[in-house]
Short mmCIF file of C-alpha atoms in Angstrom, two decimals:
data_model
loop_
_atom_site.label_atom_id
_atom_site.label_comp_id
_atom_site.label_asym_id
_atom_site.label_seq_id
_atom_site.Cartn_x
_atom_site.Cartn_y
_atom_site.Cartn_z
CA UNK R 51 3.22 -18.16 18.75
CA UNK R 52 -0.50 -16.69 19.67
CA UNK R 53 -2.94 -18.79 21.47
CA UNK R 54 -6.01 -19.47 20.50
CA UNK R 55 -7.27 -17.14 23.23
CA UNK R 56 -4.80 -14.62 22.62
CA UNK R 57 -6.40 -14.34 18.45
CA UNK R 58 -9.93 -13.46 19.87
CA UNK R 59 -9.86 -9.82 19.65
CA UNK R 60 -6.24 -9.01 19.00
CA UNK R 61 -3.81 -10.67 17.13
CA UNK R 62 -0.50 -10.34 19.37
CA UNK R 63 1.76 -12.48 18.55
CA UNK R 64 0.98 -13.94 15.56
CA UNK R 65 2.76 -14.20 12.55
CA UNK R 66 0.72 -13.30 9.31
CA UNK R 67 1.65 -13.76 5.85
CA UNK R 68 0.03 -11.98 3.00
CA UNK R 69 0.59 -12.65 -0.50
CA UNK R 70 -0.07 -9.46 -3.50
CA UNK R 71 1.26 -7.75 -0.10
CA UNK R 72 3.26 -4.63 -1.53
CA UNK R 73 0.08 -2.55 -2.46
CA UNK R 74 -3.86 -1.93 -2.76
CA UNK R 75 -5.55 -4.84 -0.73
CA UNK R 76 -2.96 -6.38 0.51
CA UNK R 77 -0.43 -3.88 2.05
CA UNK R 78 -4.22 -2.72 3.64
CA UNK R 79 -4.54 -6.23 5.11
CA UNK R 80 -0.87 -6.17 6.44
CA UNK R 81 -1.53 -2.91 8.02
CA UNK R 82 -4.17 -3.85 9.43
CA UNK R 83 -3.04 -6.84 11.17
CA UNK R 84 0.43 -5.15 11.93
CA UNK R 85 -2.43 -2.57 13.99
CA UNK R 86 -3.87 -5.86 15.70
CA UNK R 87 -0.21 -6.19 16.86
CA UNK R 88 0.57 -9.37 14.41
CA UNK R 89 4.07 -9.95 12.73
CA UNK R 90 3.62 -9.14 9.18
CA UNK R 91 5.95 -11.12 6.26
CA UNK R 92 4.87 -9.41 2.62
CA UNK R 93 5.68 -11.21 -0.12
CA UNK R 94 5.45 -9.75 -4.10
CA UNK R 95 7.26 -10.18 -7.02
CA UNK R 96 8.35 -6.66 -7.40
CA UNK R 97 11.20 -6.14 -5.20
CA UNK R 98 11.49 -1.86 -5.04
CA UNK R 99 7.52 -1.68 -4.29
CA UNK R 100 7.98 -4.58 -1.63
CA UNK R 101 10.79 -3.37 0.24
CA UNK R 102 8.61 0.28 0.15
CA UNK R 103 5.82 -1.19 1.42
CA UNK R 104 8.03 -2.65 4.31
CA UNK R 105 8.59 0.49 5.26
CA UNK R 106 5.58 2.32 5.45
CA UNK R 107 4.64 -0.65 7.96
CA UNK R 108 7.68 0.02 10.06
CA UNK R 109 7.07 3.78 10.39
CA UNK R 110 4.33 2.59 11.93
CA UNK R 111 6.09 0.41 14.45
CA UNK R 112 5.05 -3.26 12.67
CA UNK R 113 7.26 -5.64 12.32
CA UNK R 114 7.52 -6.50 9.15
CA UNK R 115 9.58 -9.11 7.00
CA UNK R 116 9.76 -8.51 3.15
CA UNK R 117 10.49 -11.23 0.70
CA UNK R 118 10.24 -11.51 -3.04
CA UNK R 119 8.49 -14.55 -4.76
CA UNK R 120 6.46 -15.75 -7.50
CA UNK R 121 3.34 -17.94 -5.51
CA UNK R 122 2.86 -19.77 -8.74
CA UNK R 123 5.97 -21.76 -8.63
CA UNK R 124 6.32 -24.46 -5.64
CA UNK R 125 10.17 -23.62 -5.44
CA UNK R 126 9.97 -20.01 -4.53
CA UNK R 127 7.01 -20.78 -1.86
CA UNK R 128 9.18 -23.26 -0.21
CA UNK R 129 12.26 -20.64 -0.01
CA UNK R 130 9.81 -17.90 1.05
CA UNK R 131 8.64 -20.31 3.84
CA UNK R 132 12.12 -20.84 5.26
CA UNK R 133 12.93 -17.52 5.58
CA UNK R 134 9.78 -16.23 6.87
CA UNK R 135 10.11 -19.37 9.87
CA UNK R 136 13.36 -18.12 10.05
CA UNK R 137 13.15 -14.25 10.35
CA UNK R 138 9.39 -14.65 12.35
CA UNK R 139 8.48 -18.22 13.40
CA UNK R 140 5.37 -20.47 11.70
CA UNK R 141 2.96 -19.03 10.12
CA UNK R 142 -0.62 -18.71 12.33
CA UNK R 143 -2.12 -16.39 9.52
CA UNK R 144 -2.35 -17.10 5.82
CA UNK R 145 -3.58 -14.04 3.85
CA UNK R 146 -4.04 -15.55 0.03
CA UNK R 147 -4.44 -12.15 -2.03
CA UNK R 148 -2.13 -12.50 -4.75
CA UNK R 149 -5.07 -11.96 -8.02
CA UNK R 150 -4.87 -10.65 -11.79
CA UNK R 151 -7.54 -10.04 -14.42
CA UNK R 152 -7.47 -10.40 -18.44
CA UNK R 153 -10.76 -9.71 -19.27
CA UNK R 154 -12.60 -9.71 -22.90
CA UNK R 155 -14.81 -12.18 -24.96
CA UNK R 156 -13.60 -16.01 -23.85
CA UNK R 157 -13.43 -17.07 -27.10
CA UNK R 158 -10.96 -13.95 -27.94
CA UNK R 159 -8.75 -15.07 -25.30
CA UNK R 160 -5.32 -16.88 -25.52
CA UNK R 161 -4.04 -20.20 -23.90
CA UNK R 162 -1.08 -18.29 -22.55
CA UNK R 163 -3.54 -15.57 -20.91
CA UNK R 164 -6.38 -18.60 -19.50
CA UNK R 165 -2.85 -20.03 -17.93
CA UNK R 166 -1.52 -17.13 -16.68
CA UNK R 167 -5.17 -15.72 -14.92
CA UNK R 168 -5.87 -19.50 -13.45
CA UNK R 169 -2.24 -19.99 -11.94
CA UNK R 170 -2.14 -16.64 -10.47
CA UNK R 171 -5.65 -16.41 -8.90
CA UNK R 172 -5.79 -20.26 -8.37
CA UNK R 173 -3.15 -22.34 -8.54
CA UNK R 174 -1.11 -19.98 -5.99
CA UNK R 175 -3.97 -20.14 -3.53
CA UNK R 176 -3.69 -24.22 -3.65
CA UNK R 177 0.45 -23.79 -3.55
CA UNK R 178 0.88 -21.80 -0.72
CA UNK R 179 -2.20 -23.40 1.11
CA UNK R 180 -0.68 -26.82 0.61
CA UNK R 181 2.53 -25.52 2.05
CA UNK R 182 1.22 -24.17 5.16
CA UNK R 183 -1.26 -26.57 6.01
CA UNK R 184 0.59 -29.29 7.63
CA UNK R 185 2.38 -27.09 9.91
CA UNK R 186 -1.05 -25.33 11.30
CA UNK R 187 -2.52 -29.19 11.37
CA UNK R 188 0.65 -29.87 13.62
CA UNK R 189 0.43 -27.37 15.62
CA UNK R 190 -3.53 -27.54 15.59
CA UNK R 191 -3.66 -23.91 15.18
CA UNK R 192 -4.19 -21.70 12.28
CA UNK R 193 -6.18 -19.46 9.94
CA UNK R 194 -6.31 -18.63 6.00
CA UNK R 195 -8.23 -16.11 4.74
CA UNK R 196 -8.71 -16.17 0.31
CA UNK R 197 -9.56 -12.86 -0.88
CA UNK R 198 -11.99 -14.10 -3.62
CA UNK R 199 -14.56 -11.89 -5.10
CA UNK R 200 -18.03 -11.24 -6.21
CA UNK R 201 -17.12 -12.19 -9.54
CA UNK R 202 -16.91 -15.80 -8.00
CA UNK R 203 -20.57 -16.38 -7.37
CA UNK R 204 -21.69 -13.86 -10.31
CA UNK R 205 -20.88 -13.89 -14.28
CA UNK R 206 -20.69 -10.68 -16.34
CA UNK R 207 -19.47 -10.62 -20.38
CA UNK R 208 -15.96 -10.66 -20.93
CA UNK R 209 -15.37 -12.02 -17.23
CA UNK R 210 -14.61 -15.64 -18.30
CA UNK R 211 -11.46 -15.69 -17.23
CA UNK R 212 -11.36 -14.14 -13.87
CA UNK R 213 -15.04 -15.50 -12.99
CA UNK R 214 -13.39 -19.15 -13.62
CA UNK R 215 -10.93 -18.40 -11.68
CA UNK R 216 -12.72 -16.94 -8.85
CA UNK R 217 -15.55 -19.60 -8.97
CA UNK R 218 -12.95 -22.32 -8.57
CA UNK R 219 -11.40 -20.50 -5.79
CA UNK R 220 -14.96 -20.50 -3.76
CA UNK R 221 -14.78 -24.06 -4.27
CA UNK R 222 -11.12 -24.50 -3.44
CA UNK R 223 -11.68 -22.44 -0.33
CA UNK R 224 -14.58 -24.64 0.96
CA UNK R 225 -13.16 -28.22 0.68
CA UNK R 226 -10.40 -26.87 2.32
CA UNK R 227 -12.39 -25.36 5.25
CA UNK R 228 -13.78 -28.60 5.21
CA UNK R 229 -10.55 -30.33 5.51
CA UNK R 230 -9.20 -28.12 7.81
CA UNK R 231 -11.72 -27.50 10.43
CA UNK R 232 -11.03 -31.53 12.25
CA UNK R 233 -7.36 -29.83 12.41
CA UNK R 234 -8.81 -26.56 14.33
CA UNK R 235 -7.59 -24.96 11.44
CA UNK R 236 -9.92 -22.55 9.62
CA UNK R 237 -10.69 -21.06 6.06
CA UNK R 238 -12.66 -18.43 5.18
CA UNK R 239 -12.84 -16.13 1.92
CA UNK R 240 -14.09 -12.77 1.32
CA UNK R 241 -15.43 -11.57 -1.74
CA UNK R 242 -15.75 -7.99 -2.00
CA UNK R 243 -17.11 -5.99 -5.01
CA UNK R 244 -15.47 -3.73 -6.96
CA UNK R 245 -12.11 -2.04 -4.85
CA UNK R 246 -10.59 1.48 -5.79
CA UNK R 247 -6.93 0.16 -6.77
CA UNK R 248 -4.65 0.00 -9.18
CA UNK R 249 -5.61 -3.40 -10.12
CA UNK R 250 -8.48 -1.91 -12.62
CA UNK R 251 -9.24 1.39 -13.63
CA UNK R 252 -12.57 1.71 -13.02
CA UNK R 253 -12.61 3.81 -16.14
CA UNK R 254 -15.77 6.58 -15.72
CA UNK R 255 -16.74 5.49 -12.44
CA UNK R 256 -16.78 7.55 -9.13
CA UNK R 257 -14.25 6.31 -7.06
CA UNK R 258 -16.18 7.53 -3.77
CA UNK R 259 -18.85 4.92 -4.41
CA UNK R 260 -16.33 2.01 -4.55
CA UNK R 261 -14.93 -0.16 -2.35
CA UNK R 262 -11.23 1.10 -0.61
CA UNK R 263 -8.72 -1.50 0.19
CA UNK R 264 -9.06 -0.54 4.00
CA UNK R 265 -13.15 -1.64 3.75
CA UNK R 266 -11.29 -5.24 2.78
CA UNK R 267 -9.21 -5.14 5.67
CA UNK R 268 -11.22 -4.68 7.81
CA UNK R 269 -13.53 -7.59 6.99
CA UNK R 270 -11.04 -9.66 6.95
CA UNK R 271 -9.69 -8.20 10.62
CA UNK R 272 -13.16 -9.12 11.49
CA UNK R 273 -12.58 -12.78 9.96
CA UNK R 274 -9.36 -13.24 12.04
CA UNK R 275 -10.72 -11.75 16.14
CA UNK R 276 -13.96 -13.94 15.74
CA UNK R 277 -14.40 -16.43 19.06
CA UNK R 278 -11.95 -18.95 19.15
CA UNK R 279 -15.40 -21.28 18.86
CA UNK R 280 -16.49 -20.60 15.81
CA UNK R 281 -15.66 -19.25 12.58
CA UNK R 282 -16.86 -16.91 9.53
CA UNK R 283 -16.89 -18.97 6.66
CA UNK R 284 -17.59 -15.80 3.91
CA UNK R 285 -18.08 -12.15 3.67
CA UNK R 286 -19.82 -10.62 0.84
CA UNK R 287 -18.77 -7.28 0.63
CA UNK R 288 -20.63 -4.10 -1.19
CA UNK R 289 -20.14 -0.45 -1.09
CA UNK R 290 -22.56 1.32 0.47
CA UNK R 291 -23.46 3.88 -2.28
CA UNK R 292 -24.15 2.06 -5.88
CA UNK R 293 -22.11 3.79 -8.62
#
């Protein structure tokens, strides 16, 4: 288990798990704290692509613990907790990531699709904070990190979906931070624009002027070495060029 002390400016230690870990923004994140020297359990629902990404970490020399699960069902959280305690220790990092998009006019969209955007961009986050949370209160030691977006404190047509989702997730993340911060636990988010992966095809635009998963990791790398004193509470994050 990392210190307090020993998370300001490197990560040793510490054992991080990232959800929507097998690719684009997530496998960045683990890599990134698997860099800082944490120990990295991934967790997806696509078994080939996780156990891949599992190893491109341990060419790399980061320990790294795969483990398939769906983050929208309470059952598979609590078996994915028990083996990452078992195969790492308690969890010091929480990386929420796990995020889909149907997008079109609201009033074009189905039940089924509302229910499948919400519990996989918002209900997940609330699971799998829920289930860590008492542990880091314990242990008065912890951080999560929701990977939110722009689309969270913006609306655009035929966003309805995703911006609900994302909007409630700014306001999930924030009572939480509240909660949390009496437990010297914190919560922060990041919301970063629009990211070069395979999560939307960013059909026409110049993939050069968009955000890469690394520029997400980073930020959130950031997020996790701040002073033991403090903490960010968001990131906004923009590419550089606009497209």
């Amino acid at each position: 288990m990392a210190s307090k002390n020993e998370l300001a400016g490197t990560l040793a230690g510490a054992v991080a798990l990232v959800t929507g870990g097998s690719r684009g923004i997530g496998l960045a994140i683990a890599r990134r704290l698997g860099r800082l020297r944490a120990r990295v359990a991934l967790c997806a629902r696509d078994a080939s692509r996780l156990e891949q990404a599992r190893q491109e970490l341990a060419a790399e020399g980061i320990e790294a613990l795969a483990a398939v699960a769906d983050v929208t069902r309470a059952a598979d959280i609590a078996a994915l907790l028990e083996r990452v305690h078992a195969g790492l220790g308690p969890v010091d990092i929480l990386i929420n990531n796990r995020r889909m998009g149907i997008f079109g006019p609201f009033h074009e969209r189905s039940e089924d699709e509302w229910d499948t955007v919400l519990n996989t961009n918002l209900k997940s986050v609330f699971l799998v904070s829920r289930a860590v949370a008492p542990e880091m209160m314990r242990r008065r030691h912890g951080h999560i990190v929701n990977i939110s977006s722009l689309a969270g404190k913006n609306a655009f047509p035929n966003g309805g979906l995703y911006c609900a989702s994302k909007w409630g997730l700014m306001g999930l993340t924030y009572c939480m931070a509240e909660e949390l911060r009496v437990h010297d636990v914190r919560v922060s988010v990041v919301c970063p624009g629009s990211v070069a992966t395979e999560f939307s095809p960013h059909s026409g635009r110049d993939l050069a002027t968009l955000l890469q998963p690394d520029d997400v990791a980073q930020a959130v790398a950031a997020i996790l070495t701040a002073a033991p004193t403090s903490f960010i509470s968001e990131i906004l994050l923009r590419p550089t060029q606009k497209s």
